[in-house]
XYZ file of C-alpha atoms in Angstrom:
729
model
C -50.657 13.539 18.945
C -50.304 14.730 15.394
C -53.003 15.438 12.799
C -52.777 16.330 9.113
C -54.852 16.083 5.963
C -54.237 12.697 4.307
C -55.572 13.299 0.819
C -57.922 15.395 -1.209
C -60.912 13.233 -0.363
C -61.357 14.757 3.088
C -59.505 12.019 5.025
C -57.234 12.996 7.917
C -54.008 11.356 9.067
C -53.717 10.926 12.822
C -50.714 9.618 14.777
C -50.131 9.119 18.474
C -49.395 6.693 21.307
C -51.926 4.073 22.447
C -52.871 4.825 26.033
C -55.512 2.095 26.369
C -56.821 -0.778 24.237
C -60.553 -0.643 25.039
C -61.283 -3.610 22.757
C -59.317 -5.822 20.382
C -60.435 -8.959 18.514
C -57.493 -11.117 17.349
C -59.894 -12.951 14.993
C -61.225 -9.920 13.116
C -58.600 -7.290 13.980
C -61.351 -4.867 15.076
C -59.973 -2.491 17.728
C -61.151 0.425 19.862
C -58.131 2.423 21.015
C -57.673 5.426 23.281
C -54.755 7.633 22.260
C -52.914 9.413 25.061
C -53.469 13.142 25.313
C -50.795 15.807 25.089
C -50.612 18.800 27.349
C -52.781 20.866 25.030
C -55.509 18.468 23.969
C -57.820 15.740 25.238
C -57.337 12.075 24.428
C -59.318 10.584 21.566
C -60.927 7.287 20.546
C -59.818 5.559 17.339
C -61.801 2.668 15.819
C -60.518 0.413 13.017
C -58.844 -2.865 12.026
C -55.228 -3.681 12.896
C -53.139 -6.880 12.969
C -52.054 -6.474 16.629
C -51.797 -3.626 19.120
C -50.666 -2.938 22.690
C -50.616 0.106 24.991
C -47.521 2.236 24.456
C -47.288 1.548 20.738
C -47.291 4.370 18.224
C -50.067 4.136 15.675
C -50.899 5.949 12.476
C -54.495 6.172 11.280
C -56.115 7.470 8.106
C -59.857 8.119 8.201
C -62.568 10.530 9.277
C -64.214 11.826 12.429
C -67.658 10.483 13.224
C -70.122 11.426 15.945
C -71.463 8.021 17.039
C -74.942 8.054 18.605
C -73.914 5.731 21.460
C -70.197 6.395 21.881
C -69.757 10.050 20.949
C -66.964 11.500 18.801
C -64.644 8.838 17.319
C -61.991 8.710 14.634
C -63.063 5.850 12.316
C -59.911 4.669 10.543
C -59.943 3.091 7.095
C -56.218 2.329 7.586
C -54.687 1.700 11.002
C -51.090 0.581 11.546
C -48.364 0.423 14.192
C -45.320 2.570 13.369
C -41.924 2.624 15.020
C -41.434 5.744 17.168
C -38.403 7.979 16.607
C -37.972 9.780 19.922
C -36.090 8.357 22.930
C -39.215 8.440 25.127
C -41.389 6.948 22.401
C -38.979 4.070 21.807
C -38.794 3.268 25.518
C -42.581 3.264 25.839
C -42.792 1.075 22.719
C -40.396 -1.510 24.217
C -42.090 -1.336 27.620
C -45.545 -1.960 26.068
C -45.120 -5.759 26.191
C -44.923 -6.023 22.411
C -41.650 -8.004 22.655
C -41.761 -11.179 24.744
C -39.439 -10.918 27.733
C -39.157 -7.113 27.683
C -40.880 -5.141 30.419
C -40.472 -1.559 31.706
C -37.229 -2.305 33.607
C -35.456 -4.054 30.720
C -36.728 -1.413 28.289
C -35.042 1.253 30.460
C -31.787 -0.770 30.522
C -31.795 -1.203 26.726
C -32.462 2.479 26.103
C -29.744 3.445 28.609
C -27.232 1.262 26.768
C -28.051 2.096 23.153
C -30.444 5.021 23.047
C -32.250 5.556 19.752
C -30.070 2.904 18.040
C -31.918 0.179 19.979
C -34.140 -1.002 17.076
C -31.176 -1.146 14.680
C -29.225 -3.307 17.143
C -32.135 -5.725 17.802
C -32.567 -6.259 14.075
C -28.975 -6.097 12.796
C -26.806 -7.106 15.777
C -29.038 -9.276 17.983
C -26.021 -10.977 19.609
C -25.341 -7.701 21.465
C -28.461 -8.292 23.568
C -26.349 -10.789 25.542
C -24.162 -7.865 26.758
C -26.975 -6.562 28.939
C -27.594 -7.791 32.504
C -30.662 -10.036 32.790
C -30.569 -11.265 29.180
C -29.441 -14.830 28.635
C -29.622 -16.964 25.469
C -33.284 -17.955 26.100
C -34.506 -14.387 26.621
C -32.423 -13.195 23.673
C -34.154 -15.746 21.420
C -37.537 -14.626 22.744
C -36.831 -10.977 21.993
C -35.395 -11.628 18.519
C -38.191 -14.027 17.474
C -40.843 -11.631 18.767
C -39.226 -8.700 16.908
C -39.037 -10.718 13.686
C -42.688 -11.798 14.014
C -43.869 -8.217 14.429
C -41.620 -7.096 11.588
C -43.058 -9.865 9.368
C -46.588 -8.727 10.160
C -45.663 -5.120 9.372
C -43.953 -6.101 6.121
C -46.904 -8.251 5.029
C -49.430 -5.549 5.838
C -47.346 -2.913 4.027
C -46.966 -5.196 0.990
C -50.694 -5.951 0.790
C -51.773 -2.369 1.439
C -49.352 -1.121 -1.216
C -51.279 -3.285 -3.696
C -54.654 -1.866 -2.784
C -55.739 -4.354 -0.082
C -57.525 -2.743 2.876
C -56.484 -3.444 6.474
C -59.351 -5.834 7.270
C -58.736 -7.968 4.169
C -54.958 -7.816 4.635
C -55.451 -9.136 8.148
C -57.602 -12.023 6.841
C -54.848 -12.943 4.380
C -52.196 -12.820 7.096
C -54.305 -15.014 9.397
C -54.530 -17.735 6.712
C -51.011 -17.651 5.255
C -48.972 -16.305 8.185
C -45.345 -15.456 7.445
C -45.690 -16.961 3.944
C -48.343 -14.427 2.928
C -46.086 -12.298 0.695
C -44.647 -15.361 -1.076
C -48.071 -17.004 -1.566
C -49.774 -13.868 -2.850
C -46.841 -12.998 -5.114
C -46.835 -16.469 -6.633
C -50.586 -16.763 -7.233
C -52.833 -13.942 -5.980
C -55.862 -15.752 -7.431
C -55.589 -18.315 -4.617
C -57.205 -15.670 -2.447
C -60.601 -16.323 -4.084
C -60.437 -19.975 -2.996
C -58.807 -19.593 0.408
C -60.093 -16.329 1.886
C -63.776 -15.818 2.639
C -65.056 -12.506 1.266
C -62.339 -11.977 -1.345
C -63.662 -12.180 -4.883
C -62.027 -12.268 -8.272
C -61.912 -8.505 -8.790
C -59.912 -7.959 -5.577
C -57.478 -10.783 -6.423
C -57.232 -9.536 -10.010
C -56.388 -6.005 -8.866
C -53.553 -7.397 -6.732
C -52.364 -9.590 -9.619
C -52.249 -6.693 -12.060
C -50.559 -4.511 -9.424
C -47.700 -6.995 -8.930
C -47.156 -7.312 -12.667
C -49.173 -10.319 -13.838
C -50.146 -9.639 -17.463
C -53.777 -9.182 -18.473
C -53.436 -12.010 -21.010
C -51.593 -14.331 -18.618
C -52.668 -18.025 -18.714
C -52.724 -17.905 -14.888
C -55.303 -15.087 -15.028
C -57.361 -16.927 -17.672
C -57.484 -20.162 -15.652
C -58.388 -18.286 -12.473
C -61.171 -16.437 -14.309
C -62.706 -19.658 -15.631
C -62.711 -21.227 -12.156
C -64.186 -18.052 -10.674
C -67.044 -18.000 -13.190
C -67.916 -21.595 -12.229
C -67.729 -20.686 -8.528
C -70.010 -17.695 -9.083
C -72.531 -19.808 -11.001
C -72.476 -22.411 -8.219
C -73.246 -19.655 -5.684
C -76.433 -19.053 -7.713
C -77.330 -22.738 -7.368
C -75.984 -24.173 -10.645
C -73.886 -27.341 -10.729
C -72.993 -27.465 -14.411
C -73.118 -24.968 -17.272
C -72.942 -25.209 -21.075
C -69.430 -24.555 -22.379
C -70.607 -21.575 -24.466
C -72.164 -19.963 -21.383
C -68.951 -20.428 -19.382
C -66.711 -18.980 -22.104
C -69.063 -16.031 -22.728
C -69.053 -15.160 -19.013
C -65.256 -15.569 -18.777
C -64.778 -13.342 -21.843
C -66.931 -10.624 -20.260
C -65.026 -10.862 -16.976
C -61.504 -11.019 -18.371
C -61.712 -9.175 -21.718
C -59.422 -11.829 -23.268
C -58.974 -13.398 -26.678
C -60.900 -16.614 -27.396
C -57.741 -18.686 -28.061
C -56.279 -17.857 -24.613
C -59.544 -18.813 -22.896
C -59.778 -22.070 -24.856
C -56.214 -22.976 -23.879
C -56.892 -22.093 -20.226
C -60.009 -24.279 -20.204
C -58.024 -27.134 -21.705
C -55.452 -26.775 -18.886
C -58.143 -26.781 -16.190
C -59.657 -29.927 -17.729
C -56.241 -31.615 -17.907
C -55.430 -31.082 -14.225
C -58.997 -32.038 -13.227
C -60.111 -28.763 -11.634
C -62.932 -28.669 -14.181
C -64.870 -31.724 -15.422
C -66.580 -31.950 -18.827
C -69.602 -34.048 -19.771
C -70.943 -34.505 -23.294
C -69.467 -33.364 -26.595
C -69.801 -30.499 -29.058
C -72.701 -28.153 -28.413
C -73.966 -30.476 -25.652
C -70.743 -30.260 -23.615
C -71.318 -29.103 -20.031
C -68.705 -28.135 -17.460
C -68.529 -28.634 -13.691
C -66.267 -27.677 -10.841
C -64.644 -30.957 -9.817
C -66.186 -30.896 -6.317
C -69.746 -30.449 -7.638
C -69.326 -33.134 -10.300
C -68.190 -35.595 -7.608
C -71.099 -34.582 -5.361
C -73.673 -35.016 -8.131
C -72.257 -38.383 -9.173
C -72.204 -39.444 -5.533
C -75.882 -38.582 -5.072
C -76.870 -40.493 -8.225
C -74.865 -43.552 -7.197
C -76.162 -43.398 -3.606
C -79.805 -43.251 -4.673
C -79.401 -46.145 -7.120
C -77.508 -48.231 -4.543
C -80.073 -47.728 -1.776
C -83.112 -48.104 -4.057
C -81.924 -51.431 -5.486
C -81.428 -53.222 -2.150
C -83.741 -55.534 -0.241
C -86.492 -54.169 1.976
C -85.416 -54.311 5.645
C -88.844 -55.617 6.739
C -88.852 -58.405 4.130
C -91.972 -59.643 2.355
C -95.171 -58.691 4.181
C -98.929 -58.621 3.622
C -99.122 -54.920 2.800
C -102.909 -54.502 3.057
C -103.055 -56.253 6.420
C -100.112 -54.227 7.738
C -101.682 -50.920 6.691
C -104.992 -51.904 8.245
C -103.321 -52.847 11.543
C -101.307 -49.627 11.523
C -104.472 -47.548 11.172
C -106.015 -49.364 14.123
C -102.853 -49.101 16.183
C -102.283 -45.395 15.548
C -106.006 -44.529 15.544
C -105.550 -42.715 12.264
C -108.100 -42.869 9.475
C -106.286 -42.609 6.172
C -107.776 -41.273 2.970
C -107.520 -43.493 -0.127
C -104.567 -41.429 -1.412
C -102.748 -41.645 1.916
C -103.397 -45.383 2.150
C -101.923 -45.828 -1.321
C -98.890 -43.778 -0.280
C -98.233 -46.021 2.735
C -98.566 -49.102 0.507
C -95.982 -47.616 -1.855
C -93.683 -46.878 1.077
C -93.881 -50.516 2.180
C -92.904 -51.780 -1.258
C -90.183 -49.200 -2.029
C -86.636 -49.099 -0.723
C -86.385 -45.361 -1.419
C -89.473 -43.146 -1.626
C -90.103 -39.431 -2.144
C -93.151 -37.815 -0.511
C -93.926 -34.272 -1.624
C -96.828 -31.863 -1.260
C -97.874 -28.560 0.267
C -99.216 -27.814 3.750
C -102.202 -29.733 5.102
C -101.909 -32.677 2.685
C -100.814 -35.252 5.252
C -97.073 -35.882 4.722
C -96.528 -36.317 8.455
C -99.560 -38.624 8.765
C -98.022 -40.988 6.209
C -94.715 -41.030 8.105
C -96.454 -41.675 11.445
C -98.493 -44.484 9.907
C -95.429 -46.054 8.318
C -93.608 -46.032 11.651
C -96.547 -47.777 13.340
C -96.579 -50.710 10.872
C -95.928 -53.780 13.080
C -93.062 -55.003 10.898
C -91.493 -51.517 10.874
C -92.221 -50.554 14.476
C -89.482 -52.763 15.900
C -86.792 -51.659 13.457
C -84.150 -49.046 14.217
C -85.243 -45.675 12.834
C -83.422 -42.365 12.427
C -85.279 -39.093 11.788
C -83.423 -36.050 10.512
C -83.852 -32.643 8.875
C -81.511 -29.877 7.702
C -82.332 -27.408 10.517
C -82.745 -27.729 14.269
C -86.313 -26.418 14.214
C -87.367 -28.801 11.436
C -85.765 -31.743 13.254
C -87.540 -30.817 16.490
C -90.871 -30.500 14.674
C -90.407 -33.913 13.024
C -89.629 -35.476 16.402
C -92.701 -33.931 18.026
C -94.952 -35.129 15.179
C -93.702 -38.726 15.296
C -92.954 -39.195 18.995
C -89.344 -40.131 18.223
C -86.106 -38.168 18.427
C -85.401 -35.898 15.439
C -81.852 -34.735 14.744
C -80.169 -32.329 12.377
C -78.315 -34.016 9.517
C -75.019 -32.608 10.798
C -75.600 -34.009 14.264
C -76.724 -37.388 12.923
C -73.600 -37.642 10.750
C -71.516 -36.689 13.835
C -69.611 -33.686 12.598
C -66.125 -33.452 14.136
C -65.009 -29.786 14.428
C -61.368 -30.814 14.859
C -61.099 -32.706 11.571
C -63.851 -30.522 10.060
C -65.486 -33.636 8.649
C -68.249 -36.128 9.398
C -67.453 -39.303 11.328
C -70.281 -41.157 9.595
C -69.395 -42.095 6.027
C -69.283 -45.109 3.683
C -66.694 -46.867 5.880
C -68.588 -46.018 9.096
C -72.273 -45.998 8.061
C -75.280 -45.083 10.159
C -76.745 -47.954 12.130
C -80.394 -47.832 11.050
C -82.959 -49.892 9.149
C -84.989 -46.889 8.015
C -83.995 -43.240 7.685
C -86.584 -40.489 7.235
C -85.376 -37.113 5.962
C -87.776 -34.180 6.288
C -87.543 -30.776 4.529
C -85.524 -32.491 1.794
C -86.091 -29.560 -0.595
C -83.570 -27.586 1.489
C -80.696 -30.046 1.067
C -78.046 -29.081 -1.485
C -76.125 -31.582 -3.599
C -72.976 -31.518 -1.427
C -74.762 -32.298 1.858
C -77.036 -34.876 0.207
C -73.972 -36.678 -1.125
C -72.497 -36.882 2.380
C -75.814 -38.079 3.809
C -76.394 -40.815 1.234
C -72.810 -42.069 1.464
C -73.344 -42.633 5.196
C -76.515 -44.722 4.643
C -75.908 -48.456 4.288
C -77.426 -50.439 1.429
C -79.632 -52.371 3.867
C -81.553 -49.260 5.003
C -84.783 -47.907 3.520
C -85.028 -44.138 2.976
C -87.955 -41.713 2.831
C -87.274 -38.206 1.487
C -90.119 -35.864 2.444
C -90.417 -32.226 1.427
C -92.299 -29.569 -0.476
C -90.724 -29.309 -3.921
C -92.609 -26.065 -4.646
C -90.743 -24.142 -1.950
C -87.532 -22.215 -2.561
C -84.579 -24.374 -3.684
C -81.596 -24.924 -1.360
C -79.284 -22.051 -0.508
C -76.354 -24.163 -1.750
C -75.895 -25.592 -5.268
C -78.229 -28.133 -6.823
C -81.926 -28.945 -6.642
C -81.784 -32.539 -5.420
C -85.429 -33.126 -4.507
C -86.711 -31.559 -7.736
C -84.176 -33.532 -9.803
C -85.023 -36.847 -8.132
C -88.729 -36.271 -8.791
C -88.249 -35.205 -12.417
C -85.930 -38.151 -13.139
C -88.798 -40.617 -12.514
C -86.085 -43.027 -11.353
C -87.643 -43.645 -7.917
C -91.246 -43.864 -6.674
C -92.810 -40.483 -5.818
C -95.958 -39.727 -3.843
C -97.272 -36.261 -4.745
C -100.030 -35.335 -2.307
C -102.573 -32.729 -3.393
C -105.698 -33.425 -1.315
C -106.177 -30.920 1.524
C -107.755 -32.632 4.518
C -110.828 -31.481 6.331
C -109.221 -29.834 9.357
C -106.485 -28.194 7.269
C -109.004 -26.969 4.699
C -110.565 -24.723 7.348
C -107.329 -22.728 7.524
C -107.056 -19.710 5.238
C -103.255 -20.021 5.496
C -103.394 -23.455 3.861
C -106.071 -22.509 1.356
C -104.127 -19.420 0.255
C -100.824 -21.284 0.124
C -102.307 -23.718 -2.392
C -103.947 -20.874 -4.323
C -100.572 -19.118 -4.575
C -98.994 -22.338 -5.795
C -101.621 -22.559 -8.548
C -101.111 -18.904 -9.485
C -104.535 -17.838 -8.195
C -105.508 -14.739 -6.219
C -105.849 -14.827 -2.438
C -109.008 -15.434 -0.486
C -109.725 -12.277 1.534
C -111.228 -12.226 5.011
C -114.397 -10.244 5.615
C -116.214 -9.806 8.892
C -115.320 -9.024 12.523
C -114.388 -12.576 13.616
C -110.695 -13.519 13.821
C -109.088 -15.677 11.155
C -105.548 -16.862 10.452
C -104.726 -14.947 7.239
C -104.907 -11.216 6.501
C -103.783 -8.962 3.683
C -103.278 -5.369 4.865
C -103.117 -2.950 1.962
C -100.455 -0.250 2.209
C -99.064 2.203 -0.313
C -95.304 2.747 -0.399
C -92.470 1.841 1.982
C -93.260 4.400 4.678
C -96.865 3.249 5.134
C -95.781 -0.395 5.059
C -93.164 0.277 7.774
C -95.673 2.188 9.920
C -98.363 -0.498 9.662
C -95.856 -3.314 10.183
C -94.582 -1.719 13.394
C -98.128 -1.224 14.666
C -99.122 -4.811 13.833
C -96.059 -6.412 15.466
C -95.915 -4.216 18.560
C -99.646 -3.817 19.289
C -102.359 -5.376 17.139
C -101.196 -9.001 17.037
C -100.198 -9.124 20.756
C -103.511 -7.530 21.796
C -105.897 -9.445 19.494
C -104.128 -12.817 19.273
C -102.171 -12.889 22.532
C -98.861 -13.599 20.798
C -95.550 -12.347 22.205
C -93.600 -10.165 19.711
C -90.343 -11.788 20.836
C -91.157 -15.491 20.574
C -94.496 -15.569 18.767
C -94.080 -13.204 15.800
C -91.512 -13.337 12.994
C -91.138 -10.694 10.285
C -90.114 -12.235 6.934
C -88.946 -9.957 4.139
C -87.734 -10.720 0.606
C -84.441 -8.785 0.826
C -81.601 -7.715 3.144
C -81.124 -4.171 1.875
C -83.408 -1.198 1.372
C -86.076 0.511 3.523
C -88.039 -2.761 3.758
C -84.990 -5.021 3.999
C -84.124 -7.057 7.085
C -81.329 -4.677 8.160
C -83.519 -1.574 8.185
C -86.510 -3.350 9.748
C -84.327 -4.832 12.491
C -83.184 -1.367 13.568
C -86.801 -0.168 13.605
C -88.184 -3.182 15.484
C -85.328 -3.381 17.982
C -85.779 0.272 18.921
C -89.541 -0.182 19.409
C -89.567 -3.614 21.076
C -86.292 -3.662 23.031
C -85.005 -0.102 23.002
C -85.004 0.541 26.729
C -81.997 0.746 29.023
C -79.807 -2.112 30.096
C -76.417 -3.401 29.137
C -75.636 -3.313 25.426
C -72.693 -4.251 23.264
C -71.824 -2.945 19.800
C -69.902 -5.196 17.460
C -69.439 -4.974 13.696
C -71.726 -1.924 13.478
C -74.610 -3.750 15.213
C -75.868 -3.130 18.755
C -77.108 -6.056 20.873
C -78.928 -6.018 24.205
C -80.449 -8.477 26.625
C -83.796 -9.664 25.194
C -82.806 -9.160 21.555
C -83.700 -11.812 18.991
C -80.675 -13.019 16.959
C -80.017 -15.447 14.113
C -76.924 -17.569 13.512
C -75.539 -16.819 10.047
C -72.935 -19.604 9.676
C -72.657 -23.200 10.827
C -70.788 -23.432 14.147
C -70.216 -27.122 14.724
C -68.450 -26.712 18.067
C -71.433 -24.868 19.535
C -73.912 -27.039 17.576
C -75.633 -23.895 16.311
C -76.360 -23.729 12.603
C -77.115 -21.200 9.890
C -80.717 -20.031 10.375
C -81.083 -20.957 14.070
C -82.850 -18.181 16.022
C -82.130 -17.422 19.678
C -82.669 -14.773 22.357
C -79.877 -12.958 24.198
C -80.225 -13.837 27.888
C -77.146 -12.130 29.369
C -74.212 -9.854 28.529
C -71.030 -10.057 30.618
C -68.625 -7.138 30.089
C -66.002 -8.569 32.455
C -65.689 -11.889 30.613
C -66.491 -10.160 27.291
C -69.102 -12.720 26.384
C -72.797 -13.025 25.653
C -75.257 -15.828 26.397
C -77.906 -16.793 23.858
C -80.811 -19.205 24.376
C -81.539 -21.477 21.404
C -84.706 -23.495 22.103
C -83.907 -23.382 25.822
C -80.230 -24.349 25.383
C -77.718 -21.769 26.570
C -74.825 -21.020 24.204
C -71.954 -18.667 25.066
C -70.336 -16.309 22.547
C -67.218 -14.224 23.019
C -67.711 -10.651 21.840
C -65.164 -11.416 19.107
C -67.494 -14.148 17.763
C -70.485 -11.892 17.200
C -69.734 -11.567 13.491
C -71.431 -14.958 13.052
C -74.827 -13.673 14.109
C -77.261 -10.912 13.154
C -80.440 -9.367 14.598
C -83.529 -11.483 13.893
C -86.558 -9.318 14.618
C -86.789 -9.444 10.817
C -85.081 -12.063 8.621
C -85.139 -12.861 4.908
C -87.579 -15.435 3.593
C -84.622 -17.533 2.406
C -83.335 -17.713 6.009
C -86.754 -18.943 7.216
C -86.658 -22.195 5.213
C -87.218 -25.249 7.378
C -88.739 -23.222 10.223
C -92.282 -22.490 11.380
C -93.430 -19.635 13.594
C -96.731 -19.013 15.418
C -97.225 -15.824 13.363
C -95.427 -14.331 10.382
C -95.678 -10.782 9.057
C -94.572 -10.255 5.445
C -93.897 -6.769 4.004
C -94.328 -6.734 0.216
C -93.492 -3.849 -2.093
C -92.524 -3.237 -5.695
C -89.138 -2.287 -4.209
C -88.735 -6.062 -3.888
C -89.376 -6.538 -7.601
C -86.181 -8.536 -8.418
C -87.202 -11.114 -5.779
C -90.944 -11.280 -6.416
C -91.536 -14.905 -7.437
C -94.267 -17.395 -6.691
C -92.062 -19.809 -4.757
C -90.791 -16.949 -2.556
C -94.233 -15.791 -1.379
C -95.402 -19.418 -1.140
C -92.460 -20.263 1.129
C -93.116 -17.206 3.319
C -96.835 -17.949 3.739
C -96.211 -21.608 4.641
C -93.909 -20.569 7.535
C -96.920 -19.338 9.589
C -98.615 -21.839 11.889
C -101.402 -19.779 13.515
C -101.356 -16.437 11.693
C -100.036 -14.918 8.461
C -100.290 -11.204 7.760
C -99.107 -9.743 4.445
C -98.678 -5.952 4.542
C -98.032 -4.281 1.236
C -98.956 -3.195 -2.231
C -101.599 -5.043 -4.244
C -99.407 -4.828 -7.348
C -96.462 -6.440 -5.571
C -98.637 -9.318 -4.345
C -100.146 -9.863 -7.792
C -96.671 -9.769 -9.386
C -95.280 -12.326 -6.935
C -98.166 -14.761 -7.455
C -98.165 -14.435 -11.242
C -94.412 -14.542 -11.720
C -93.020 -18.019 -12.155
C -90.236 -17.180 -14.596
C -87.195 -18.677 -12.874
C -85.620 -21.109 -15.301
C -84.560 -23.509 -12.584
C -81.066 -24.626 -11.826
C -78.561 -26.066 -14.238
C -77.807 -29.555 -12.976
C -77.116 -33.002 -14.355
C -78.533 -35.122 -11.539
C -81.843 -36.039 -13.190
C -80.003 -37.248 -16.302
C -77.482 -39.183 -14.192
C -80.309 -40.929 -12.327
C -81.847 -42.100 -15.609
C -78.636 -43.896 -16.621
C -78.483 -47.642 -15.856
C -76.540 -48.822 -12.797
C -72.925 -49.559 -13.519
């Protein structure tokens, strides 16, 4: 092995031969390698990202030594690459490593005996000479040459990308998407990376573009910048933006003259990548995909709302009366009026906070004699919300993705306008969570004959994706809306529900006094350290002892942010160590350690496994031999290869945004002025309404008061409400 200083920043350069590949993920490129030891030194572990690697290959690594708590001393490489060896022995080991298809130890020895250290030159420049050797026919020759060329292409691509400032992990992502065409694609239009490669933003693509000689005032750069600004605004929830806002943001990003930006915008409008609505100062701009989604939602709502009722003309008062008798439910006057409206409306919105009877209205509607015999579909955006809806109504609840029959092979839904859902009535719960893109797909799959009920709490956080469909539909006044405000007797006894409504009105919390147990507590704490200490005590001891709730399945910590001392990442490390820090088999992937009994959350939609963003499970087994992990999601076992663990994260603590659509027996909410950028009324309201039996807020009085008082978010920039007000046609 060879070591030397790599640069003035303290990095070292390390080179040697791979003795063992302890772990390698083809998907992410993450590798743990053991380099063979020389006569005078012990072997060493190298960790980093590489396109491909096999024992016997020579590698070069640039990075630093790190003493890992679990794995000891390691060399963590920022750059890791395979290099061609120069010595006779090194070349033979390289060929014998299995890197080239068809070449094993015996043939490697034959090739080295025939050509010595010229072997690589002959494979690349005179491949026909391979046929001179015994045991190599035309088929094996093709295998060797193609395999050599593939590895050379990977090396060339990685060298090209790294020479333009792209790190190994990102270079590997680019290679995985574009393959052998990567150099040509990136050279032609490096800004494609922002559209095609997850995790690569405009600044990375722009650095590559400038490095390969694309001018700062290039029209290509201007057009890419305009599209990127729209993409960034959509990631904040906006569908459309005023033209002046777009151009101001693009000017800040690109530092370009106004005339170049205007010309670039004109080009994007001409080819249809950007869509304009309105004129002059009222002109707004969309990404094409979001404009189509918004128009699709508006058209779908108008189409469904204007059709005939599937139950025909009925005596509404008699039907409601019979439904009450049949279901043994006694409706309040406001609930009775809501059911009447549902029976006379093809598309209805029901909104309101906790304890106001949204589910009671749905159950009553489904027990109407004329409705009871019709085909009904119940759905919600998340698995937990769908399960809760099914339990409340006594019918099967499904996720929207499952109901629309997502096909992972075509990466599309089977249910659509040409293959609509077979149902007379479709009830959609937690509709406030549904973004404009998913709502468009849902509505397009609903036939004009079906009636639709959209139920949700419009005062909760808006969807993670772009748009604010439920809020826009309500504000448009284009369809009937039932807004429930009356808290019913049983619900009114809950301090959770009382305080949720007080928060929504901007009022201070009711505080509990006395020794008897209640369902809502505020625990005052000063500063992050005291909050962390009290939170750990509450989750690990006080709640389990006083309320009999299991920390694993009964308690969920909800925090406003990911980062910081009170963020989900830091709290997960703390809680995991306290609640599941004993012995047992563990696996470390992507800088996170997992063990049997850990709580985890899915962070992306995985349609093949039918596990979706926000689903929480518990690790039930870890199998080192098969390199896989088993996770239980609501009693269903799902298997993950170790290489797939980048799609999950620890879930002892999760962000409030991730909790949307879910309920937990108990929630614990840390609140500090460190969370100031996130402190908004709808955030704390959403967190409090996630608790079913117990809510405990631990934090600073000032942070709580700020969150309740602050309702300054300007909402999302969309055009759906205006589109719904336009006449059909």
